Amino acid sequence: MILKASIVVPLEGPPISDGAVMVDDDCIVAVGPASELVGKNGKEVHDLGGMVLLPGLINAHCHLDYTTLRYAISPQPSFTAWVRRINAIKRTLSNDDYEDAIARGFRELQRWGTTSVCNIESIPELMTSLPEPPIRTWWCYEMIDIRHRVTTDDVVRGALSFFQNEPDALSRFGLSPHAPYTASRSLYRLAGACAGTLKMLLTTHVAESREEREMFGAARGPLYDFMQSLGRSMEDCGSTTPFNHLWRTGAIDRQWLLAHMNELSENDFSLLASLTAEERPNIVHCPGSHAYFNHSPFPYRRLHELGLNLCVGTDSLASTHSLSLLGELRRLRRSEPWLSAPELLATVTTNAARALDMTDKLGVLRAGACADLIALPVTGNLDTVHDEIVDFRHPIPWMMIDGKIRPQP
């Protein structure tokens, strides 16, 4: 079919007035002015009227397991107190509760225009029973080894599914050692070796809180005491930072998508500055969650000036109140007003696609890209269309995923 709209925003080039996108099966085959595409090849025309057509949004960091926890945890006196609280809540939840949370999360992501998500999955046994996701999903198996979980046959089968399942139209798989305070460097290296062999995504939380930095830098603080009480060896604490702890030992490298990176030292910035363009990792910032925890101001400009690929995600509803990526961009704009609307949109399109190793396939409208698109109403002004997209505060009225028009929740 041919999708016609008042404006087409390809993201990798200027907006096109009275534009069109030609779709064949699950793939975009042409993008350009409607006058050049409509009437060609006998394709059915789907006219979206006064809408802007753009790539579907990509959420680079989300925990769908916790969708039912919106407003369940009031801001805590410390990050460690929050960790204790969510762990206590998780012990009361059943697999049915988690499945319901994931289904609700998918509906909310769709409602706000997300067509791809990097989801951190903490309950591997769910993988044997979950239906095919309604949006493009990277299922990243959360791994923790400070103390062993009770291993059941269901847990083992679910964990193995991450290695046995081949990517399909909408599901891919990844590995996510949780964080340097809950996963050993050996586990990071093992995950890296597995992902290299099986072509999986690698992602992890790093330098999320001041307490994590205090744990590694000074061998003290609430998180240090909590981890020590769980039996974690604390020999690696006292003289480093969370990022240096992983990077300088080779536990992580440029393959990794690093969530948060909120609390960095000057040594961390020096290390990042020493890396070549090919060596730099990808970073995902979660503005709503960042504000909820009252972290130090996120060093967006410094990371941007160092050439890091910066993405935006929502984190979970246990630490923010919406899964709207456009809402996250508006929050980011308030803290970084120097960012232009096209630069903001890149964090949830082209930058995120690069982090997922899907450059040219997701986050852009171009021949050969996946047919994942959204549309929303605009005034038709090319000069303001990017700002209008960022400022749009209503549910996204139209969506296509994998070449199929999807009814919006």
mmCIF file of C-alpha atoms in Angstrom:
data_model
loop_
_atom_site.group_PDB
_atom_site.id
_atom_site.type_symbol
_atom_site.label_atom_id
_atom_site.label_comp_id
_atom_site.label_asym_id
_atom_site.label_seq_id
_atom_site.Cartn_x
_atom_site.Cartn_y
_atom_site.Cartn_z
ATOM 1 C CA MET A 1 0.000 0.000 0.000
ATOM 2 C CA ILE A 2 0.908 3.676 -0.175
ATOM 3 C CA LEU A 3 0.548 5.749 3.001
ATOM 4 C CA LYS A 4 -0.116 9.412 2.217
ATOM 5 C CA ALA A 5 0.106 12.212 4.810
ATOM 6 C CA SER A 6 0.260 15.990 5.090
ATOM 7 C CA ILE A 7 3.910 15.674 6.174
ATOM 8 C CA VAL A 8 6.330 12.747 6.194
ATOM 9 C CA VAL A 9 9.264 12.983 8.625
ATOM 10 C CA PRO A 10 11.888 10.409 7.592
ATOM 11 C CA LEU A 11 14.203 11.457 10.501
ATOM 12 C CA GLU A 12 17.358 11.000 8.399
ATOM 13 C CA GLY A 13 16.433 13.920 6.107
ATOM 14 C CA PRO A 14 14.171 16.989 5.917
ATOM 15 C CA PRO A 15 10.394 16.648 6.289
ATOM 16 C CA ILE A 16 8.406 16.132 3.094
ATOM 17 C CA SER A 17 5.263 18.148 2.487
ATOM 18 C CA ASP A 18 2.360 16.134 1.033
ATOM 19 C CA GLY A 19 4.507 13.041 1.385
ATOM 20 C CA ALA A 20 4.008 9.328 0.994
ATOM 21 C CA VAL A 21 5.542 6.028 2.053
ATOM 22 C CA MET A 22 5.207 2.908 -0.061
ATOM 23 C CA VAL A 23 5.009 -0.340 1.923
ATOM 24 C CA ASP A 24 5.309 -3.846 0.537
ATOM 25 C CA ASP A 25 4.578 -6.624 3.018
ATOM 26 C CA ASP A 26 6.652 -5.756 6.140
ATOM 27 C CA CYS A 27 9.119 -3.410 4.436
ATOM 28 C CA ILE A 28 9.285 0.200 3.254
ATOM 29 C CA VAL A 29 10.156 0.315 -0.444
ATOM 30 C CA ALA A 30 9.976 4.057 -1.200
ATOM 31 C CA VAL A 31 9.617 7.440 0.533
ATOM 32 C CA GLY A 32 8.983 10.754 -1.199
ATOM 33 C CA PRO A 33 6.440 13.301 -2.385
ATOM 34 C CA ALA A 34 2.994 11.830 -2.921
ATOM 35 C CA SER A 35 3.016 13.164 -6.481
ATOM 36 C CA GLU A 36 5.889 10.784 -7.268
ATOM 37 C CA LEU A 37 4.468 7.679 -5.572
ATOM 38 C CA VAL A 38 0.651 7.800 -5.760
ATOM 39 C CA GLY A 39 -0.685 6.219 -8.905
ATOM 40 C CA LYS A 40 2.434 4.161 -9.455
ATOM 41 C CA ASN A 41 2.357 0.353 -9.502
ATOM 42 C CA GLY A 42 -1.387 0.248 -8.824
ATOM 43 C CA LYS A 43 -0.855 0.342 -5.043
ATOM 44 C CA GLU A 44 -3.811 0.970 -2.732
ATOM 45 C CA VAL A 45 -3.594 4.463 -1.191
ATOM 46 C CA HIS A 46 -4.280 4.926 2.513
ATOM 47 C CA ASP A 47 -4.718 8.708 2.994
ATOM 48 C CA LEU A 48 -4.027 9.860 6.566
ATOM 49 C CA GLY A 49 -5.081 13.434 5.820
ATOM 50 C CA GLY A 50 -3.668 16.185 8.071
ATOM 51 C CA MET A 51 -1.263 13.890 9.863
ATOM 52 C CA VAL A 52 2.501 13.633 10.117
ATOM 53 C CA LEU A 53 3.897 10.187 9.351
ATOM 54 C CA LEU A 54 7.128 9.232 11.132
ATOM 55 C CA PRO A 55 9.027 6.163 12.330
ATOM 56 C CA GLY A 56 7.634 4.300 15.327
ATOM 57 C CA LEU A 57 9.304 5.217 18.628
ATOM 58 C CA ILE A 58 11.890 2.950 20.287
ATOM 59 C CA ASN A 59 11.981 2.563 24.084
ATOM 60 C CA ALA A 60 15.598 1.626 24.836
ATOM 61 C CA HIS A 61 15.066 0.635 28.484
ATOM 62 C CA CYS A 62 11.890 -0.660 30.135
ATOM 63 C CA HIS A 63 10.783 -3.148 32.813
ATOM 64 C CA LEU A 64 7.332 -4.354 31.767
ATOM 65 C CA ASP A 65 7.225 -6.751 34.740
ATOM 66 C CA TYR A 66 6.452 -3.765 36.980
ATOM 67 C CA THR A 67 3.681 -2.083 34.980
ATOM 68 C CA THR A 68 1.140 -2.731 37.738
ATOM 69 C CA LEU A 69 3.307 -0.884 40.300
ATOM 70 C CA ARG A 70 2.442 2.659 39.196
ATOM 71 C CA TYR A 71 2.257 4.787 42.387
ATOM 72 C CA ALA A 72 2.845 1.636 44.473
ATOM 73 C CA ILE A 73 6.143 2.903 45.927
ATOM 74 C CA SER A 74 6.315 6.451 47.203
ATOM 75 C CA PRO A 75 9.749 8.113 46.934
ATOM 76 C CA GLN A 76 12.005 6.471 49.491
ATOM 77 C CA PRO A 77 14.699 8.043 51.692
ATOM 78 C CA SER A 78 17.390 6.222 49.703
ATOM 79 C CA PHE A 79 17.864 4.179 46.541
ATOM 80 C CA THR A 80 18.607 1.141 48.718
ATOM 81 C CA ALA A 81 15.330 1.602 50.576
ATOM 82 C CA TRP A 82 13.541 1.549 47.209
ATOM 83 C CA VAL A 83 15.372 -1.658 46.229
ATOM 84 C CA ARG A 84 14.295 -3.279 49.491
ATOM 85 C CA ARG A 85 10.710 -2.134 48.954
ATOM 86 C CA ILE A 86 10.378 -3.415 45.394
ATOM 87 C CA ASN A 87 11.975 -6.731 46.386
ATOM 88 C CA ALA A 88 9.370 -7.088 49.133
ATOM 89 C CA ILE A 89 6.549 -6.369 46.678
ATOM 90 C CA LYS A 90 7.945 -8.804 44.098
ATOM 91 C CA ARG A 91 7.780 -11.611 46.664
ATOM 92 C CA THR A 92 3.984 -11.158 46.808
ATOM 93 C CA LEU A 93 3.445 -11.388 43.031
ATOM 94 C CA SER A 94 2.573 -14.516 41.069
ATOM 95 C CA ASN A 95 3.449 -15.394 37.494
ATOM 96 C CA ASP A 96 -0.119 -14.461 36.561
ATOM 97 C CA ASP A 97 0.476 -11.012 38.055
ATOM 98 C CA TYR A 98 3.601 -10.584 35.957
ATOM 99 C CA GLU A 99 1.868 -11.744 32.775
ATOM 100 C CA ASP A 100 -0.908 -9.223 33.417
ATOM 101 C CA ALA A 101 1.690 -6.507 34.006
ATOM 102 C CA ILE A 102 3.472 -7.262 30.739
ATOM 103 C CA ALA A 103 0.199 -7.229 28.775
ATOM 104 C CA ARG A 104 -0.774 -3.894 30.338
ATOM 105 C CA GLY A 105 2.659 -2.518 29.609
ATOM 106 C CA PHE A 106 2.456 -3.423 25.938
ATOM 107 C CA ARG A 107 -0.929 -1.683 25.677
ATOM 108 C CA GLU A 108 0.441 1.476 27.267
ATOM 109 C CA LEU A 109 3.547 1.492 25.082
ATOM 110 C CA GLN A 110 1.375 1.212 21.977
ATOM 111 C CA ARG A 111 -0.971 3.919 23.230
ATOM 112 C CA TRP A 112 1.927 6.394 23.317
ATOM 113 C CA GLY A 113 3.535 5.449 20.003
ATOM 114 C CA THR A 114 6.204 2.898 20.917
ATOM 115 C CA THR A 115 6.693 0.237 18.259
ATOM 116 C CA SER A 116 9.925 -1.299 19.638
ATOM 117 C CA VAL A 117 11.047 -1.898 23.219
ATOM 118 C CA CYS A 118 14.111 -3.224 25.007
ATOM 119 C CA ASN A 119 12.480 -5.015 27.936
ATOM 120 C CA ILE A 120 14.405 -6.322 30.953
ATOM 121 C CA GLU A 121 12.781 -9.630 31.859
ATOM 122 C CA SER A 122 13.343 -10.787 35.437
ATOM 123 C CA ILE A 123 11.032 -13.831 35.368
ATOM 124 C CA PRO A 124 12.475 -16.204 32.735
ATOM 125 C CA GLU A 125 9.861 -18.895 33.315
ATOM 126 C CA LEU A 126 7.263 -16.579 31.733
ATOM 127 C CA MET A 127 8.932 -17.076 28.369
ATOM 128 C CA THR A 128 7.360 -20.513 27.986
ATOM 129 C CA SER A 129 3.800 -19.161 28.145
ATOM 130 C CA LEU A 130 3.791 -15.560 26.884
ATOM 131 C CA PRO A 131 2.021 -14.920 23.562
ATOM 132 C CA GLU A 132 3.779 -13.207 20.679
ATOM 133 C CA PRO A 133 4.294 -9.551 21.626
ATOM 134 C CA PRO A 134 2.154 -6.924 19.878
ATOM 135 C CA ILE A 135 5.206 -4.699 19.250
ATOM 136 C CA ARG A 136 8.843 -5.392 18.326
ATOM 137 C CA THR A 137 10.467 -6.609 21.554
ATOM 138 C CA TRP A 138 13.957 -7.390 22.776
ATOM 139 C CA TRP A 139 13.512 -9.756 25.743
ATOM 140 C CA CYS A 140 16.644 -9.252 27.855
ATOM 141 C CA TYR A 141 17.131 -11.891 30.515
ATOM 142 C CA GLU A 142 18.030 -10.190 33.811
ATOM 143 C CA MET A 143 20.912 -12.054 35.492
ATOM 144 C CA ILE A 144 21.950 -11.829 39.150
ATOM 145 C CA ASP A 145 24.523 -14.040 40.903
ATOM 146 C CA ILE A 146 25.102 -12.570 44.358
ATOM 147 C CA ARG A 147 22.938 -15.358 45.645
ATOM 148 C CA HIS A 148 21.227 -18.157 43.796
ATOM 149 C CA ARG A 149 17.532 -18.237 43.064
ATOM 150 C CA VAL A 150 15.619 -21.387 43.848
ATOM 151 C CA THR A 151 15.917 -23.251 40.548
ATOM 152 C CA THR A 152 12.797 -25.014 39.350
ATOM 153 C CA ASP A 153 12.168 -26.840 36.095
ATOM 154 C CA ASP A 154 10.077 -23.859 34.907
ATOM 155 C CA VAL A 155 12.917 -21.428 35.631
ATOM 156 C CA VAL A 156 15.389 -23.605 33.753
ATOM 157 C CA ARG A 157 13.069 -24.023 30.764
ATOM 158 C CA GLY A 158 12.427 -20.277 30.679
ATOM 159 C CA ALA A 159 16.121 -19.436 30.877
ATOM 160 C CA LEU A 160 16.974 -21.901 28.127
ATOM 161 C CA SER A 161 14.334 -20.343 25.885
ATOM 162 C CA PHE A 162 16.522 -17.248 25.632
ATOM 163 C CA PHE A 163 19.170 -19.405 23.990
ATOM 164 C CA GLN A 164 16.963 -21.782 22.009
ATOM 165 C CA ASN A 165 14.487 -19.343 20.446
ATOM 166 C CA GLU A 166 15.393 -17.960 17.051
ATOM 167 C CA PRO A 167 14.447 -14.330 16.341
ATOM 168 C CA ASP A 168 11.021 -14.035 14.707
ATOM 169 C CA ALA A 169 9.133 -11.102 13.256
ATOM 170 C CA LEU A 170 8.663 -9.291 16.561
ATOM 171 C CA SER A 171 10.793 -11.057 19.201
ATOM 172 C CA ARG A 172 14.527 -10.954 19.723
ATOM 173 C CA PHE A 173 16.552 -11.904 22.771
ATOM 174 C CA GLY A 174 19.279 -10.406 24.908
ATOM 175 C CA LEU A 175 21.176 -10.752 28.165
ATOM 176 C CA SER A 176 21.178 -8.264 31.022
ATOM 177 C CA PRO A 177 23.463 -8.824 34.008
ATOM 178 C CA HIS A 178 21.570 -6.580 36.387
ATOM 179 C CA ALA A 179 24.218 -4.192 37.744
ATOM 180 C CA PRO A 180 27.817 -4.317 39.023
ATOM 181 C CA TYR A 181 26.584 -4.565 42.600
ATOM 182 C CA THR A 182 24.410 -7.641 41.908
ATOM 183 C CA ALA A 183 26.295 -9.395 39.089
ATOM 184 C CA SER A 184 29.915 -10.517 39.181
ATOM 185 C CA ARG A 185 32.420 -9.552 36.530
ATOM 186 C CA SER A 186 32.584 -13.249 35.642
ATOM 187 C CA LEU A 187 28.859 -13.202 34.895
ATOM 188 C CA TYR A 188 29.335 -10.126 32.694
ATOM 189 C CA ARG A 189 32.096 -11.867 30.754
ATOM 190 C CA LEU A 190 30.015 -15.027 30.369
ATOM 191 C CA ALA A 191 27.061 -12.976 29.111
ATOM 192 C CA GLY A 192 29.345 -11.212 26.652
ATOM 193 C CA ALA A 193 30.720 -14.505 25.345
ATOM 194 C CA CYS A 194 27.225 -15.991 24.956
ATOM 195 C CA ALA A 195 25.869 -12.892 23.252
ATOM 196 C CA GLY A 196 28.810 -12.802 20.872
ATOM 197 C CA THR A 197 28.157 -16.383 19.819
ATOM 198 C CA LEU A 198 24.369 -16.110 19.626
ATOM 199 C CA LYS A 199 24.187 -12.513 18.323
ATOM 200 C CA MET A 200 22.198 -11.236 21.304
ATOM 201 C CA LEU A 201 21.798 -7.719 22.659
ATOM 202 C CA LEU A 202 23.752 -6.888 25.834
ATOM 203 C CA THR A 203 22.468 -4.338 28.333
ATOM 204 C CA THR A 204 22.967 -3.531 32.010
ATOM 205 C CA HIS A 205 22.411 -0.858 34.684
ATOM 206 C CA VAL A 206 25.579 1.113 35.564
ATOM 207 C CA ALA A 207 26.270 4.032 37.913
ATOM 208 C CA GLU A 208 22.576 4.504 38.613
ATOM 209 C CA SER A 209 22.766 5.985 42.117
ATOM 210 C CA ARG A 210 25.038 7.889 44.483
ATOM 211 C CA GLU A 211 24.899 4.877 46.796
ATOM 212 C CA GLU A 212 26.286 2.611 44.071
ATOM 213 C CA ARG A 213 29.163 5.041 43.518
ATOM 214 C CA GLU A 214 29.759 5.245 47.290
ATOM 215 C CA MET A 215 29.795 1.446 47.543
ATOM 216 C CA PHE A 216 32.539 1.040 44.932
ATOM 217 C CA GLY A 217 34.464 4.201 45.731
ATOM 218 C CA ALA A 218 34.455 4.230 49.527
ATOM 219 C CA ALA A 219 33.315 0.734 50.603
ATOM 220 C CA ARG A 220 30.520 2.141 52.714
ATOM 221 C CA GLY A 221 26.940 3.363 52.605
ATOM 222 C CA PRO A 222 23.446 1.843 52.588
ATOM 223 C CA LEU A 223 23.922 -0.173 49.379
ATOM 224 C CA TYR A 224 27.288 -1.507 50.576
ATOM 225 C CA ASP A 225 25.746 -2.630 53.871
ATOM 226 C CA PHE A 226 22.763 -4.221 52.112
ATOM 227 C CA MET A 227 24.872 -6.157 49.607
ATOM 228 C CA GLN A 228 27.231 -7.305 52.341
ATOM 229 C CA SER A 229 24.263 -8.563 54.368
ATOM 230 C CA LEU A 230 23.233 -10.695 51.369
ATOM 231 C CA GLY A 231 26.608 -12.405 51.319
ATOM 232 C CA ARG A 232 28.155 -10.536 48.388
ATOM 233 C CA SER A 233 31.946 -10.478 48.378
ATOM 234 C CA MET A 234 32.948 -6.837 48.852
ATOM 235 C CA GLU A 235 36.610 -7.209 47.864
ATOM 236 C CA ASP A 236 36.064 -5.166 44.689
ATOM 237 C CA CYS A 237 34.870 -2.110 46.629
ATOM 238 C CA GLY A 238 36.814 0.847 47.982
ATOM 239 C CA SER A 239 38.909 2.270 45.159
ATOM 240 C CA THR A 240 36.965 2.548 41.915
ATOM 241 C CA THR A 241 33.694 3.586 40.288
ATOM 242 C CA PRO A 242 30.956 1.290 38.965
ATOM 243 C CA PHE A 243 31.800 2.135 35.334
ATOM 244 C CA ASN A 244 35.567 1.743 35.802
ATOM 245 C CA HIS A 245 34.944 -1.463 37.770
ATOM 246 C CA LEU A 246 33.399 -3.036 34.664
ATOM 247 C CA TRP A 247 35.141 -1.304 31.773
ATOM 248 C CA ARG A 248 38.804 -1.493 32.800
ATOM 249 C CA THR A 249 38.491 -5.197 33.586
ATOM 250 C CA GLY A 250 36.925 -5.969 30.210
ATOM 251 C CA ALA A 251 33.608 -7.044 31.732
ATOM 252 C CA ILE A 252 31.814 -4.605 29.400
ATOM 253 C CA ASP A 253 32.810 -2.977 26.130
ATOM 254 C CA ARG A 254 31.358 -1.105 23.157
ATOM 255 C CA GLN A 255 28.760 -3.850 22.539
ATOM 256 C CA TRP A 256 26.829 -2.886 25.651
ATOM 257 C CA LEU A 257 23.802 -0.645 26.040
ATOM 258 C CA LEU A 258 24.375 1.028 29.420
ATOM 259 C CA ALA A 259 21.287 2.171 31.303
ATOM 260 C CA HIS A 260 21.506 5.286 33.469
ATOM 261 C CA MET A 261 25.200 6.313 33.879
ATOM 262 C CA ASN A 262 23.898 9.006 36.244
ATOM 263 C CA GLU A 263 26.727 9.225 38.783
ATOM 264 C CA LEU A 264 30.039 9.516 36.934
ATOM 265 C CA SER A 265 33.402 10.727 38.253
ATOM 266 C CA GLU A 266 36.037 12.764 36.462
ATOM 267 C CA ASN A 267 37.979 9.515 36.004
ATOM 268 C CA ASP A 268 34.924 8.069 34.248
ATOM 269 C CA PHE A 269 34.778 11.057 31.903
ATOM 270 C CA SER A 270 38.512 10.782 31.215
ATOM 271 C CA LEU A 271 38.063 7.122 30.352
ATOM 272 C CA LEU A 272 35.149 7.883 28.025
ATOM 273 C CA ALA A 273 37.128 10.707 26.401
ATOM 274 C CA SER A 274 39.999 8.301 25.663
ATOM 275 C CA LEU A 275 37.804 5.974 23.622
ATOM 276 C CA THR A 276 37.653 6.081 19.852
ATOM 277 C CA ALA A 277 34.310 6.394 18.082
ATOM 278 C CA GLU A 278 34.344 2.633 17.453
ATOM 279 C CA GLU A 279 34.981 1.857 21.132
ATOM 280 C CA ARG A 280 32.257 3.958 22.740
ATOM 281 C CA PRO A 281 29.280 2.201 24.378
ATOM 282 C CA ASN A 282 25.662 3.272 23.955
ATOM 283 C CA ILE A 283 23.889 5.001 26.843
ATOM 284 C CA VAL A 284 20.184 5.199 27.666
ATOM 285 C CA HIS A 285 18.847 7.925 29.942
ATOM 286 C CA CYS A 286 15.456 7.650 31.710
ATOM 287 C CA PRO A 287 14.396 11.220 32.623
ATOM 288 C CA GLY A 288 11.257 10.340 34.617
ATOM 289 C CA SER A 289 12.945 7.694 36.737
ATOM 290 C CA HIS A 290 15.956 9.980 37.171
ATOM 291 C CA ALA A 291 13.720 12.693 38.638
ATOM 292 C CA TYR A 292 11.869 10.213 40.862
ATOM 293 C CA PHE A 293 15.122 9.151 42.551
ATOM 294 C CA ASN A 294 16.490 12.719 42.691
ATOM 295 C CA HIS A 295 19.806 11.641 41.180
ATOM 296 C CA SER A 296 22.526 14.159 40.471
ATOM 297 C CA PRO A 297 21.855 16.209 37.302
ATOM 298 C CA PHE A 298 22.331 13.923 34.322
ATOM 299 C CA PRO A 299 25.526 14.881 32.414
ATOM 300 C CA TYR A 300 23.795 14.885 29.036
ATOM 301 C CA ARG A 301 25.799 17.699 27.469
ATOM 302 C CA ARG A 302 29.171 16.271 28.513
ATOM 303 C CA LEU A 303 28.291 12.828 27.188
ATOM 304 C CA HIS A 304 26.912 14.365 24.003
ATOM 305 C CA GLU A 305 30.075 16.402 23.458
ATOM 306 C CA LEU A 306 32.183 13.246 23.923
ATOM 307 C CA GLY A 307 30.284 11.665 21.034
ATOM 308 C CA LEU A 308 28.376 9.028 22.989
ATOM 309 C CA ASN A 309 25.249 7.624 21.352
ATOM 310 C CA LEU A 310 22.468 8.742 23.715
ATOM 311 C CA CYS A 311 19.016 7.156 23.819
ATOM 312 C CA VAL A 312 15.948 7.673 25.991
ATOM 313 C CA GLY A 313 13.858 5.062 27.795
ATOM 314 C CA THR A 314 11.092 5.059 30.373
ATOM 315 C CA ASP A 315 12.430 2.573 32.940
ATOM 316 C CA SER A 316 9.506 1.003 34.855
ATOM 317 C CA LEU A 317 6.265 2.295 36.320
ATOM 318 C CA ALA A 318 7.698 1.463 39.734
ATOM 319 C CA SER A 319 9.843 4.599 39.383
ATOM 320 C CA THR A 320 7.955 6.798 36.922
ATOM 321 C CA HIS A 321 4.298 7.445 36.099
ATOM 322 C CA SER A 322 4.038 6.992 32.334
ATOM 323 C CA LEU A 323 5.439 4.898 29.494
ATOM 324 C CA SER A 324 5.122 7.827 27.073
ATOM 325 C CA LEU A 325 8.403 8.458 25.278
ATOM 326 C CA LEU A 326 7.209 11.860 24.076
ATOM 327 C CA GLY A 327 6.559 12.702 27.718
ATOM 328 C CA GLU A 328 10.145 11.659 28.508
ATOM 329 C CA LEU A 329 11.405 13.927 25.704
ATOM 330 C CA ARG A 330 9.503 16.899 27.123
ATOM 331 C CA ARG A 331 11.063 16.237 30.515
ATOM 332 C CA LEU A 332 14.500 16.015 28.901
ATOM 333 C CA ARG A 333 13.902 19.289 27.059
ATOM 334 C CA ARG A 334 13.190 21.050 30.354
ATOM 335 C CA SER A 335 16.591 20.006 31.718
ATOM 336 C CA GLU A 336 18.455 20.407 28.399
ATOM 337 C CA PRO A 337 16.751 23.325 26.582
ATOM 338 C CA TRP A 338 19.642 23.570 24.097
ATOM 339 C CA LEU A 339 18.533 20.320 22.449
ATOM 340 C CA SER A 340 16.531 20.848 19.262
ATOM 341 C CA ALA A 341 13.340 18.898 18.591
ATOM 342 C CA PRO A 342 15.044 16.797 15.869
ATOM 343 C CA GLU A 343 17.843 15.950 18.337
ATOM 344 C CA LEU A 344 15.277 14.966 20.956
ATOM 345 C CA LEU A 345 13.409 12.743 18.500
ATOM 346 C CA ALA A 346 16.674 11.076 17.474
ATOM 347 C CA THR A 347 17.061 9.668 21.008
ATOM 348 C CA VAL A 348 13.931 7.533 20.511
ATOM 349 C CA THR A 349 14.445 6.756 16.819
ATOM 350 C CA THR A 350 17.806 6.783 15.024
ATOM 351 C CA ASN A 351 20.009 6.723 18.143
ATOM 352 C CA ALA A 352 17.989 3.923 19.728
ATOM 353 C CA ALA A 353 18.058 1.922 16.496
ATOM 354 C CA ARG A 354 21.853 2.230 16.438
ATOM 355 C CA ALA A 355 22.044 0.984 20.045
ATOM 356 C CA LEU A 356 19.952 -2.066 19.093
ATOM 357 C CA ASP A 357 22.160 -2.707 16.042
ATOM 358 C CA MET A 358 19.189 -1.913 13.786
ATOM 359 C CA THR A 359 20.543 1.126 11.955
ATOM 360 C CA ASP A 360 18.713 1.583 8.637
ATOM 361 C CA LYS A 361 16.031 -0.900 9.767
ATOM 362 C CA LEU A 362 14.308 0.949 12.618
ATOM 363 C CA GLY A 363 13.945 4.599 13.573
ATOM 364 C CA VAL A 364 13.957 5.893 9.980
ATOM 365 C CA LEU A 365 11.691 5.976 6.952
ATOM 366 C CA ARG A 366 13.755 4.761 4.018
ATOM 367 C CA ALA A 367 13.728 1.999 1.429
ATOM 368 C CA GLY A 368 14.635 -1.275 3.133
ATOM 369 C CA ALA A 369 13.548 -0.245 6.626
ATOM 370 C CA CYS A 370 10.965 -2.169 8.639
ATOM 371 C CA ALA A 371 7.430 -0.847 8.131
ATOM 372 C CA ASP A 372 7.022 0.432 11.715
ATOM 373 C CA LEU A 373 5.310 3.845 11.591
ATOM 374 C CA ILE A 374 3.095 6.131 13.613
ATOM 375 C CA ALA A 375 0.976 9.149 12.663
ATOM 376 C CA LEU A 376 -0.442 12.066 14.617
ATOM 377 C CA PRO A 377 -2.247 15.313 13.709
ATOM 378 C CA VAL A 378 -0.219 18.455 12.911
ATOM 379 C CA THR A 379 -0.825 21.925 11.464
ATOM 380 C CA GLY A 380 1.066 21.151 8.259
ATOM 381 C CA ASN A 381 3.891 23.629 8.925
ATOM 382 C CA LEU A 382 7.233 22.066 7.936
ATOM 383 C CA ASP A 383 9.182 24.513 10.118
ATOM 384 C CA THR A 384 7.427 23.492 13.336
ATOM 385 C CA VAL A 385 6.575 19.839 12.706
ATOM 386 C CA HIS A 386 9.342 18.359 14.895
ATOM 387 C CA ASP A 387 8.302 20.558 17.822
ATOM 388 C CA GLU A 388 4.648 19.649 17.266
ATOM 389 C CA ILE A 389 5.545 15.958 17.502
ATOM 390 C CA VAL A 390 7.442 16.412 20.776
ATOM 391 C CA ASP A 391 4.613 18.551 22.188
ATOM 392 C CA PHE A 392 1.857 16.067 21.267
ATOM 393 C CA ARG A 393 0.250 14.990 24.559
ATOM 394 C CA HIS A 394 -2.563 12.702 23.427
ATOM 395 C CA PRO A 395 -2.623 8.989 22.624
ATOM 396 C CA ILE A 396 -1.150 8.245 19.203
ATOM 397 C CA PRO A 397 -4.149 7.694 16.883
ATOM 398 C CA TRP A 398 -2.507 5.562 14.166
ATOM 399 C CA MET A 399 0.197 2.908 14.135
ATOM 400 C CA MET A 400 1.686 0.325 11.785
ATOM 401 C CA ILE A 401 3.989 -2.465 12.992
ATOM 402 C CA ASP A 402 5.713 -4.883 10.664
ATOM 403 C CA GLY A 403 3.582 -3.669 7.756
ATOM 404 C CA LYS A 404 0.261 -4.179 9.548
ATOM 405 C CA ILE A 405 -2.013 -1.336 10.679
ATOM 406 C CA ARG A 406 -2.720 -1.867 14.369
ATOM 407 C CA PRO A 407 -5.832 -0.685 16.184
ATOM 408 C CA GLN A 408 -4.780 1.573 19.030
ATOM 409 C CA PRO A 409 -5.678 0.579 22.632
#
